[in-house]
């Protein structure tokens, strides 16, 4: 079996194969774990195994790889393009070409990559009722190969309520030999009734050694550099690739975090207005990802300030910044910083005026930096 696309996680794949071989494979599984740890890679390789059981010549696995197998279906969040009639129920097949382009490049990608692939601007992507109707329609069909029918649902937490309830009915009364593999980064946002009817499978962050070895083997990095990148990636192969590419969203977020802190340090209110307008132009999804980054990097600065380098996971550029700036993140303000950024995430998620939320947050950062 071709498992070259999997970095680590072989034990998860082997466990799933063992369940099937023992006739104990559940019809619905929920694979959870952080972004970039390999959930999609495992799901695709397991689909190759399931759909290739009755194909000794390997054609089924090749079709899965090319995205042409009739018994493998993907569901994922989509946007509603501008000028699309409101009565149109968006479904995954509306973006099938873009999706297949994405997963054929690599099974390691994030929501920001997918939003860019769709050409999203300020829209929020979701899995809606149109997709649940498609799931019901597909489930009424018989397997073209006489074996399994596999449904991979990416970003399950982005299902709206109506779609989630229809999926629940499918899971409660599944068609014969139909397998649902639900992938999620934030399972707490999935309705409890779906969670209770699925087999939970945790896809853990990759050990730094695993990422470093893969970087040395696949990207020809020196051992020291590979290990530094691996530690900064915090268990995510996707993040490791982004770091070495130098073109990652993390780099952009670091630049704007640096700008926020520098502007706040100099109490430059006009500069903060400009900064908040710039971040406002990103759209809500990217704004929230930036604020999640702010929570993370602020924690790293705090740990650096405590002189605990083995507990710090920063890129080289972030570490250079930490050497000078970490004293400003300390036991007097770390909790308040964390609450400030998380409150902004909450307010933006609730459709608050992002420009006002960001500007107000930036002004409060000025006061927090004085708590040394």
Tab-separated table of C-alpha atoms in Angstrom:
chain	number	residue	atom	x	y	z
A	1	UNK	CA	0.000	0.000	0.000
A	2	UNK	CA	1.245	3.473	-0.901
A	3	UNK	CA	1.647	5.432	2.325
A	4	UNK	CA	4.273	7.865	1.114
A	5	UNK	CA	1.938	10.790	1.744
A	6	UNK	CA	1.816	10.123	5.495
A	7	UNK	CA	4.342	11.742	7.806
A	8	UNK	CA	4.166	9.656	10.962
A	9	UNK	CA	0.660	8.460	11.995
A	10	UNK	CA	1.322	4.989	10.589
A	11	UNK	CA	0.045	3.565	13.874
A	12	UNK	CA	-3.332	5.272	13.341
A	13	UNK	CA	-3.622	3.866	9.828
A	14	UNK	CA	-2.583	0.385	10.962
A	15	UNK	CA	-5.159	0.484	13.767
A	16	UNK	CA	-7.942	1.370	11.323
A	17	UNK	CA	-6.898	-1.413	8.975
A	18	UNK	CA	-6.882	-3.821	11.902
A	19	UNK	CA	-10.453	-2.864	12.802
A	20	UNK	CA	-11.613	-3.587	9.265
A	21	UNK	CA	-9.773	-6.871	9.067
A	22	UNK	CA	-11.375	-7.945	12.355
A	23	UNK	CA	-14.848	-6.968	11.030
A	24	UNK	CA	-15.127	-4.318	13.749
A	25	UNK	CA	-14.924	-1.194	11.595
A	26	UNK	CA	-17.436	1.434	12.778
A	27	UNK	CA	-19.548	3.088	10.099
A	28	UNK	CA	-18.747	6.566	11.433
A	29	UNK	CA	-15.408	7.801	12.783
A	30	UNK	CA	-14.374	11.209	14.080
A	31	UNK	CA	-10.690	11.997	13.514
A	32	UNK	CA	-9.609	14.943	15.631
A	33	UNK	CA	-6.324	16.761	16.016
A	34	UNK	CA	-4.607	20.089	15.299
A	35	UNK	CA	-4.129	21.456	11.810
A	36	UNK	CA	-1.500	19.774	9.702
A	37	UNK	CA	-0.892	16.638	11.791
A	38	UNK	CA	-2.135	14.255	9.095
A	39	UNK	CA	-5.872	13.643	9.503
A	40	UNK	CA	-6.585	14.009	5.786
A	41	UNK	CA	-3.516	11.973	4.844
A	42	UNK	CA	-4.688	9.105	7.064
A	43	UNK	CA	-8.259	9.328	5.739
A	44	UNK	CA	-7.153	9.202	2.104
A	45	UNK	CA	-4.780	6.290	2.665
A	46	UNK	CA	-7.477	4.373	4.536
A	47	UNK	CA	-9.906	5.065	1.679
A	48	UNK	CA	-7.334	3.591	-0.693
A	49	UNK	CA	-7.238	0.473	1.466
A	50	UNK	CA	-11.028	0.113	1.737
A	51	UNK	CA	-11.752	0.770	-1.925
A	52	UNK	CA	-8.839	-1.351	-3.093
A	53	UNK	CA	-9.821	-4.518	-1.235
A	54	UNK	CA	-11.552	-5.996	-4.270
A	55	UNK	CA	-9.034	-4.655	-6.782
A	56	UNK	CA	-5.834	-6.729	-7.005
A	57	UNK	CA	-4.555	-4.631	-9.926
A	58	UNK	CA	-4.392	-1.373	-7.949
A	59	UNK	CA	-6.745	0.609	-10.193
A	60	UNK	CA	-8.917	1.666	-7.261
A	61	UNK	CA	-5.987	3.159	-5.359
A	62	UNK	CA	-4.917	5.024	-8.473
A	63	UNK	CA	-8.431	6.420	-8.930
A	64	UNK	CA	-8.496	7.583	-5.301
A	65	UNK	CA	-5.180	9.334	-5.843
A	66	UNK	CA	-6.485	11.047	-8.979
A	67	UNK	CA	-9.814	11.878	-7.360
A	68	UNK	CA	-11.849	9.902	-9.889
A	69	UNK	CA	-13.081	6.970	-7.793
A	70	UNK	CA	-16.908	6.908	-7.943
A	71	UNK	CA	-17.232	5.475	-4.410
A	72	UNK	CA	-15.180	8.166	-2.642
A	73	UNK	CA	-16.883	11.442	-1.819
A	74	UNK	CA	-15.615	14.564	-0.082
A	75	UNK	CA	-17.609	17.132	1.865
A	76	UNK	CA	-16.004	20.427	2.891
A	77	UNK	CA	-16.835	24.077	3.656
A	78	UNK	CA	-17.602	26.323	0.705
A	79	UNK	CA	-18.474	29.957	0.170
A	80	UNK	CA	-21.308	31.513	-1.777
A	81	UNK	CA	-19.791	33.409	-4.721
A	82	UNK	CA	-20.960	36.932	-5.371
A	83	UNK	CA	-24.105	37.248	-7.466
A	84	UNK	CA	-25.160	33.662	-6.662
A	85	UNK	CA	-28.960	33.463	-6.247
A	86	UNK	CA	-30.013	33.055	-2.608
A	87	UNK	CA	-32.133	30.024	-3.479
A	88	UNK	CA	-29.044	28.175	-4.661
A	89	UNK	CA	-28.032	25.581	-2.057
A	90	UNK	CA	-24.253	25.464	-2.167
A	91	UNK	CA	-22.588	22.059	-2.008
A	92	UNK	CA	-19.072	20.692	-2.200
A	93	UNK	CA	-19.374	19.662	-5.839
A	94	UNK	CA	-19.673	23.349	-6.726
A	95	UNK	CA	-15.956	23.554	-5.933
A	96	UNK	CA	-14.946	20.022	-6.902
A	97	UNK	CA	-12.284	21.092	-9.414
A	98	UNK	CA	-10.586	23.393	-6.897
A	99	UNK	CA	-10.798	20.730	-4.190
A	100	UNK	CA	-9.212	18.020	-6.299
A	101	UNK	CA	-6.446	20.419	-7.262
A	102	UNK	CA	-5.834	21.076	-3.576
A	103	UNK	CA	-5.645	17.487	-2.314
A	104	UNK	CA	-3.609	16.287	-5.287
A	105	UNK	CA	-0.947	18.838	-4.422
A	106	UNK	CA	-0.767	17.556	-0.857
A	107	UNK	CA	-3.103	16.184	1.838
A	108	UNK	CA	-1.554	18.721	4.221
A	109	UNK	CA	-3.362	22.059	3.993
A	110	UNK	CA	-5.338	24.420	6.178
A	111	UNK	CA	-8.488	26.471	5.965
A	112	UNK	CA	-6.569	29.549	4.824
A	113	UNK	CA	-5.144	27.554	1.903
A	114	UNK	CA	-8.615	26.372	0.951
A	115	UNK	CA	-10.151	29.833	1.228
A	116	UNK	CA	-7.456	31.171	-1.084
A	117	UNK	CA	-8.113	28.334	-3.530
A	118	UNK	CA	-11.807	29.296	-3.656
A	119	UNK	CA	-10.955	32.955	-4.115
A	120	UNK	CA	-12.750	33.875	-0.904
A	121	UNK	CA	-12.646	37.473	0.250
A	122	UNK	CA	-14.644	38.338	3.368
A	123	UNK	CA	-16.978	35.356	3.195
A	124	UNK	CA	-17.206	32.719	5.891
A	125	UNK	CA	-17.138	29.139	4.622
A	126	UNK	CA	-19.580	26.529	5.889
A	127	UNK	CA	-21.012	23.113	5.125
A	128	UNK	CA	-24.687	23.811	4.577
A	129	UNK	CA	-27.946	22.111	3.823
A	130	UNK	CA	-27.066	21.765	0.142
A	131	UNK	CA	-24.238	19.425	1.127
A	132	UNK	CA	-26.435	17.411	3.478
A	133	UNK	CA	-28.864	16.903	0.601
A	134	UNK	CA	-25.933	15.712	-1.510
A	135	UNK	CA	-24.879	13.286	1.247
A	136	UNK	CA	-28.384	11.826	1.373
A	137	UNK	CA	-28.438	11.536	-2.413
A	138	UNK	CA	-25.053	9.793	-2.553
A	139	UNK	CA	-25.979	7.428	0.240
A	140	UNK	CA	-28.962	6.178	-1.740
A	141	UNK	CA	-26.594	4.889	-4.426
A	142	UNK	CA	-24.944	1.483	-4.405
A	143	UNK	CA	-21.204	1.065	-4.599
A	144	UNK	CA	-20.103	0.925	-8.212
A	145	UNK	CA	-17.420	-1.628	-7.318
A	146	UNK	CA	-19.528	-3.763	-5.005
A	147	UNK	CA	-17.526	-2.782	-1.924
A	148	UNK	CA	-17.387	0.189	0.402
A	149	UNK	CA	-18.744	3.696	-0.111
A	150	UNK	CA	-16.494	6.228	1.664
A	151	UNK	CA	-17.440	9.774	2.678
A	152	UNK	CA	-14.671	12.045	3.997
A	153	UNK	CA	-15.983	15.201	5.685
A	154	UNK	CA	-13.305	17.863	6.241
A	155	UNK	CA	-13.816	20.613	8.845
A	156	UNK	CA	-16.934	18.912	10.223
A	157	UNK	CA	-17.224	21.628	12.871
A	158	UNK	CA	-18.236	24.036	10.089
A	159	UNK	CA	-21.528	22.275	9.452
A	160	UNK	CA	-24.535	24.460	10.112
A	161	UNK	CA	-27.356	23.098	12.272
A	162	UNK	CA	-29.611	21.882	9.473
A	163	UNK	CA	-26.785	20.012	7.767
A	164	UNK	CA	-25.594	18.478	11.044
A	165	UNK	CA	-29.063	17.123	11.821
A	166	UNK	CA	-29.356	15.475	8.412
A	167	UNK	CA	-25.908	13.943	8.796
A	168	UNK	CA	-26.969	12.641	12.197
A	169	UNK	CA	-29.862	10.738	10.631
A	170	UNK	CA	-27.504	9.179	8.097
A	171	UNK	CA	-25.139	8.088	10.849
A	172	UNK	CA	-27.978	6.656	12.923
A	173	UNK	CA	-29.268	4.588	9.999
A	174	UNK	CA	-26.252	4.114	7.728
A	175	UNK	CA	-26.546	2.358	4.379
A	176	UNK	CA	-24.734	-0.961	4.205
A	177	UNK	CA	-20.938	-0.730	3.826
A	178	UNK	CA	-21.005	3.066	3.877
A	179	UNK	CA	-18.224	4.648	5.927
A	180	UNK	CA	-18.166	8.218	7.202
A	181	UNK	CA	-14.809	9.686	8.183
A	182	UNK	CA	-15.380	13.042	9.892
A	183	UNK	CA	-12.300	15.255	10.319
A	184	UNK	CA	-12.235	18.109	12.820
A	185	UNK	CA	-9.803	20.470	14.519
A	186	UNK	CA	-12.361	21.802	17.015
A	187	UNK	CA	-14.678	18.881	17.859
A	188	UNK	CA	-16.250	20.824	20.715
A	189	UNK	CA	-18.120	22.810	18.053
A	190	UNK	CA	-19.808	19.665	16.672
A	191	UNK	CA	-23.231	18.808	18.057
A	192	UNK	CA	-22.984	16.268	20.866
A	193	UNK	CA	-25.365	13.788	19.249
A	194	UNK	CA	-22.998	13.350	16.291
A	195	UNK	CA	-19.988	12.945	18.566
A	196	UNK	CA	-21.775	10.301	20.636
A	197	UNK	CA	-22.502	8.225	17.534
A	198	UNK	CA	-18.991	8.191	16.105
A	199	UNK	CA	-15.821	6.303	16.981
A	200	UNK	CA	-13.373	8.918	18.331
A	201	UNK	CA	-9.860	8.724	16.883
A	202	UNK	CA	-7.232	11.162	18.101
A	203	UNK	CA	-4.531	12.056	15.582
A	204	UNK	CA	-1.824	13.421	17.827
A	205	UNK	CA	0.758	16.099	17.002
A	206	UNK	CA	3.871	14.635	15.453
A	207	UNK	CA	7.016	14.286	17.577
A	208	UNK	CA	9.666	16.860	16.711
A	209	UNK	CA	12.046	14.037	15.806
A	210	UNK	CA	9.592	12.666	13.245
A	211	UNK	CA	9.203	16.055	11.575
A	212	UNK	CA	12.946	16.709	11.663
A	213	UNK	CA	13.745	13.342	10.083
A	214	UNK	CA	11.184	13.952	7.342
A	215	UNK	CA	12.594	17.427	6.674
A	216	UNK	CA	16.099	16.001	6.356
A	217	UNK	CA	14.927	13.185	4.083
A	218	UNK	CA	12.480	15.118	1.899
A	219	UNK	CA	13.828	18.684	2.013
A	220	UNK	CA	17.560	18.009	2.536
A	221	UNK	CA	17.788	20.274	5.590
A	222	UNK	CA	20.729	20.097	7.959
A	223	UNK	CA	19.986	18.369	11.237
A	224	UNK	CA	20.235	21.498	13.404
A	225	UNK	CA	17.977	23.553	11.167
A	226	UNK	CA	15.522	20.673	10.748
A	227	UNK	CA	15.171	20.290	14.521
A	228	UNK	CA	14.643	24.030	15.067
A	229	UNK	CA	11.928	24.068	12.417
A	230	UNK	CA	10.374	20.898	13.831
A	231	UNK	CA	10.132	22.341	17.333
A	232	UNK	CA	8.611	25.578	16.030
A	233	UNK	CA	6.053	23.558	14.018
A	234	UNK	CA	4.604	22.160	17.275
A	235	UNK	CA	3.661	18.784	15.836
A	236	UNK	CA	2.310	20.002	12.491
A	237	UNK	CA	3.932	18.922	9.236
A	238	UNK	CA	1.998	21.676	7.460
A	239	UNK	CA	3.453	24.318	9.766
A	240	UNK	CA	6.935	22.920	9.226
A	241	UNK	CA	6.530	23.257	5.466
A	242	UNK	CA	5.215	26.787	5.862
A	243	UNK	CA	8.167	27.786	8.010
A	244	UNK	CA	10.787	26.573	5.555
A	245	UNK	CA	8.941	28.080	2.597
A	246	UNK	CA	9.206	31.524	4.137
A	247	UNK	CA	5.838	32.366	2.599
A	248	UNK	CA	3.541	31.174	5.330
A	249	UNK	CA	0.631	32.956	6.897
A	250	UNK	CA	2.524	32.651	10.173
A	251	UNK	CA	5.203	34.970	8.814
A	252	UNK	CA	2.575	37.505	7.830
A	253	UNK	CA	0.949	37.233	11.244
A	254	UNK	CA	4.302	37.683	12.969
A	255	UNK	CA	4.927	40.857	10.976
A	256	UNK	CA	1.580	42.300	12.056
A	257	UNK	CA	2.001	41.169	15.665
A	258	UNK	CA	5.380	42.916	15.682
A	259	UNK	CA	3.730	46.036	14.232
A	260	UNK	CA	1.006	45.939	16.884
A	261	UNK	CA	3.484	45.658	19.747
A	262	UNK	CA	5.876	48.246	18.344
A	263	UNK	CA	3.074	50.734	17.737
A	264	UNK	CA	1.631	50.135	21.201
A	265	UNK	CA	5.053	50.488	22.824
A	266	UNK	CA	5.447	53.928	21.242
A	267	UNK	CA	1.833	54.848	22.136
A	268	UNK	CA	1.193	55.728	18.514
A	269	UNK	CA	-2.600	55.995	18.407
A	270	UNK	CA	-2.680	57.113	14.765
A	271	UNK	CA	-0.532	54.125	13.855
A	272	UNK	CA	-2.939	51.864	15.709
A	273	UNK	CA	-5.821	53.186	13.658
A	274	UNK	CA	-3.915	52.354	10.502
A	275	UNK	CA	-3.048	48.908	11.879
A	276	UNK	CA	-6.629	48.061	12.798
A	277	UNK	CA	-7.864	49.163	9.354
A	278	UNK	CA	-5.296	46.911	7.705
A	279	UNK	CA	-6.335	43.859	9.764
A	280	UNK	CA	-9.992	44.752	9.200
A	281	UNK	CA	-9.414	44.407	5.468
A	282	UNK	CA	-8.452	40.739	5.891
A	283	UNK	CA	-11.976	39.513	6.590
A	284	UNK	CA	-13.293	37.729	9.670
A	285	UNK	CA	-11.781	34.292	9.176
A	286	UNK	CA	-8.253	35.593	8.750
A	287	UNK	CA	-8.731	38.085	11.592
A	288	UNK	CA	-9.615	35.218	13.928
A	289	UNK	CA	-6.620	33.178	12.799
A	290	UNK	CA	-4.368	36.162	13.469
A	291	UNK	CA	-5.775	36.557	16.979
A	292	UNK	CA	-5.264	32.847	17.624
A	293	UNK	CA	-1.654	33.378	16.554
A	294	UNK	CA	-1.434	36.332	18.958
A	295	UNK	CA	-2.556	34.074	21.816
A	296	UNK	CA	0.082	31.515	20.863
A	297	UNK	CA	3.051	33.843	20.347
A	298	UNK	CA	2.270	35.799	23.518
A	299	UNK	CA	2.463	32.542	25.441
A	300	UNK	CA	5.823	31.824	23.804
A	301	UNK	CA	7.129	35.260	24.827
A	302	UNK	CA	6.049	34.579	28.396
A	303	UNK	CA	7.831	31.223	28.477
A	304	UNK	CA	10.952	32.841	27.002
A	305	UNK	CA	10.803	35.480	29.716
A	306	UNK	CA	10.754	32.682	32.296
A	307	UNK	CA	14.012	31.349	30.816
A	308	UNK	CA	12.442	28.059	29.769
A	309	UNK	CA	13.835	27.647	26.224
A	310	UNK	CA	12.943	23.956	26.062
A	311	UNK	CA	9.286	24.959	26.393
A	312	UNK	CA	9.465	27.581	23.628
A	313	UNK	CA	8.428	26.779	20.060
A	314	UNK	CA	9.320	29.756	17.896
A	315	UNK	CA	10.758	30.338	14.468
A	316	UNK	CA	14.212	31.985	14.322
A	317	UNK	CA	12.677	35.396	13.527
A	318	UNK	CA	10.234	35.096	16.418
A	319	UNK	CA	13.067	34.136	18.760
A	320	UNK	CA	15.104	37.203	17.785
A	321	UNK	CA	12.063	39.333	18.626
A	322	UNK	CA	11.582	37.466	21.920
A	323	UNK	CA	15.110	38.294	23.093
A	324	UNK	CA	14.237	41.987	23.230
A	325	UNK	CA	10.495	42.003	23.799
A	326	UNK	CA	9.769	39.097	26.168
A	327	UNK	CA	10.263	41.211	29.363
A	328	UNK	CA	7.080	43.048	28.423
A	329	UNK	CA	5.060	39.819	28.686
A	330	UNK	CA	5.154	38.678	32.285
A	331	UNK	CA	3.148	37.334	35.211
A	332	UNK	CA	1.469	40.744	35.651
A	333	UNK	CA	-0.183	40.775	32.234
A	334	UNK	CA	-0.047	37.346	30.556
A	335	UNK	CA	-3.543	36.311	31.665
A	336	UNK	CA	-4.993	39.703	30.691
A	337	UNK	CA	-3.312	39.478	27.264
A	338	UNK	CA	-4.810	36.031	26.758
A	339	UNK	CA	-8.281	37.189	27.770
A	340	UNK	CA	-7.995	40.293	25.584
A	341	UNK	CA	-7.232	38.337	22.415
A	342	UNK	CA	-9.818	35.637	23.128
A	343	UNK	CA	-12.488	38.276	23.770
A	344	UNK	CA	-11.674	39.844	20.400
A	345	UNK	CA	-12.031	36.418	18.740
A	346	UNK	CA	-15.412	35.989	20.397
A	347	UNK	CA	-16.664	39.439	19.405
A	348	UNK	CA	-15.568	39.051	15.780
A	349	UNK	CA	-17.152	35.576	15.630
A	350	UNK	CA	-20.416	37.180	16.751
A	351	UNK	CA	-20.250	39.662	13.872
A	352	UNK	CA	-19.143	42.605	15.975
A	353	UNK	CA	-17.671	45.559	14.119
A	354	UNK	CA	-14.175	44.164	13.573
A	355	UNK	CA	-12.580	47.564	13.001
A	356	UNK	CA	-13.820	48.810	16.382
A	357	UNK	CA	-12.960	45.528	18.123
A	358	UNK	CA	-9.406	45.565	16.797
A	359	UNK	CA	-8.796	49.243	17.539
A	360	UNK	CA	-10.136	48.919	21.082
A	361	UNK	CA	-7.954	45.839	21.603
A	362	UNK	CA	-4.884	47.673	20.307
A	363	UNK	CA	-5.447	50.596	22.699
A	364	UNK	CA	-5.618	48.173	25.641
A	365	UNK	CA	-2.307	46.653	24.603
A	366	UNK	CA	-0.679	50.046	25.368
A	367	UNK	CA	-1.674	49.781	29.034
A	368	UNK	CA	-0.685	46.120	29.300
A	369	UNK	CA	2.839	46.815	28.060
A	370	UNK	CA	3.362	49.167	30.995
A	371	UNK	CA	2.917	46.329	33.493
A	372	UNK	CA	6.535	45.328	33.963
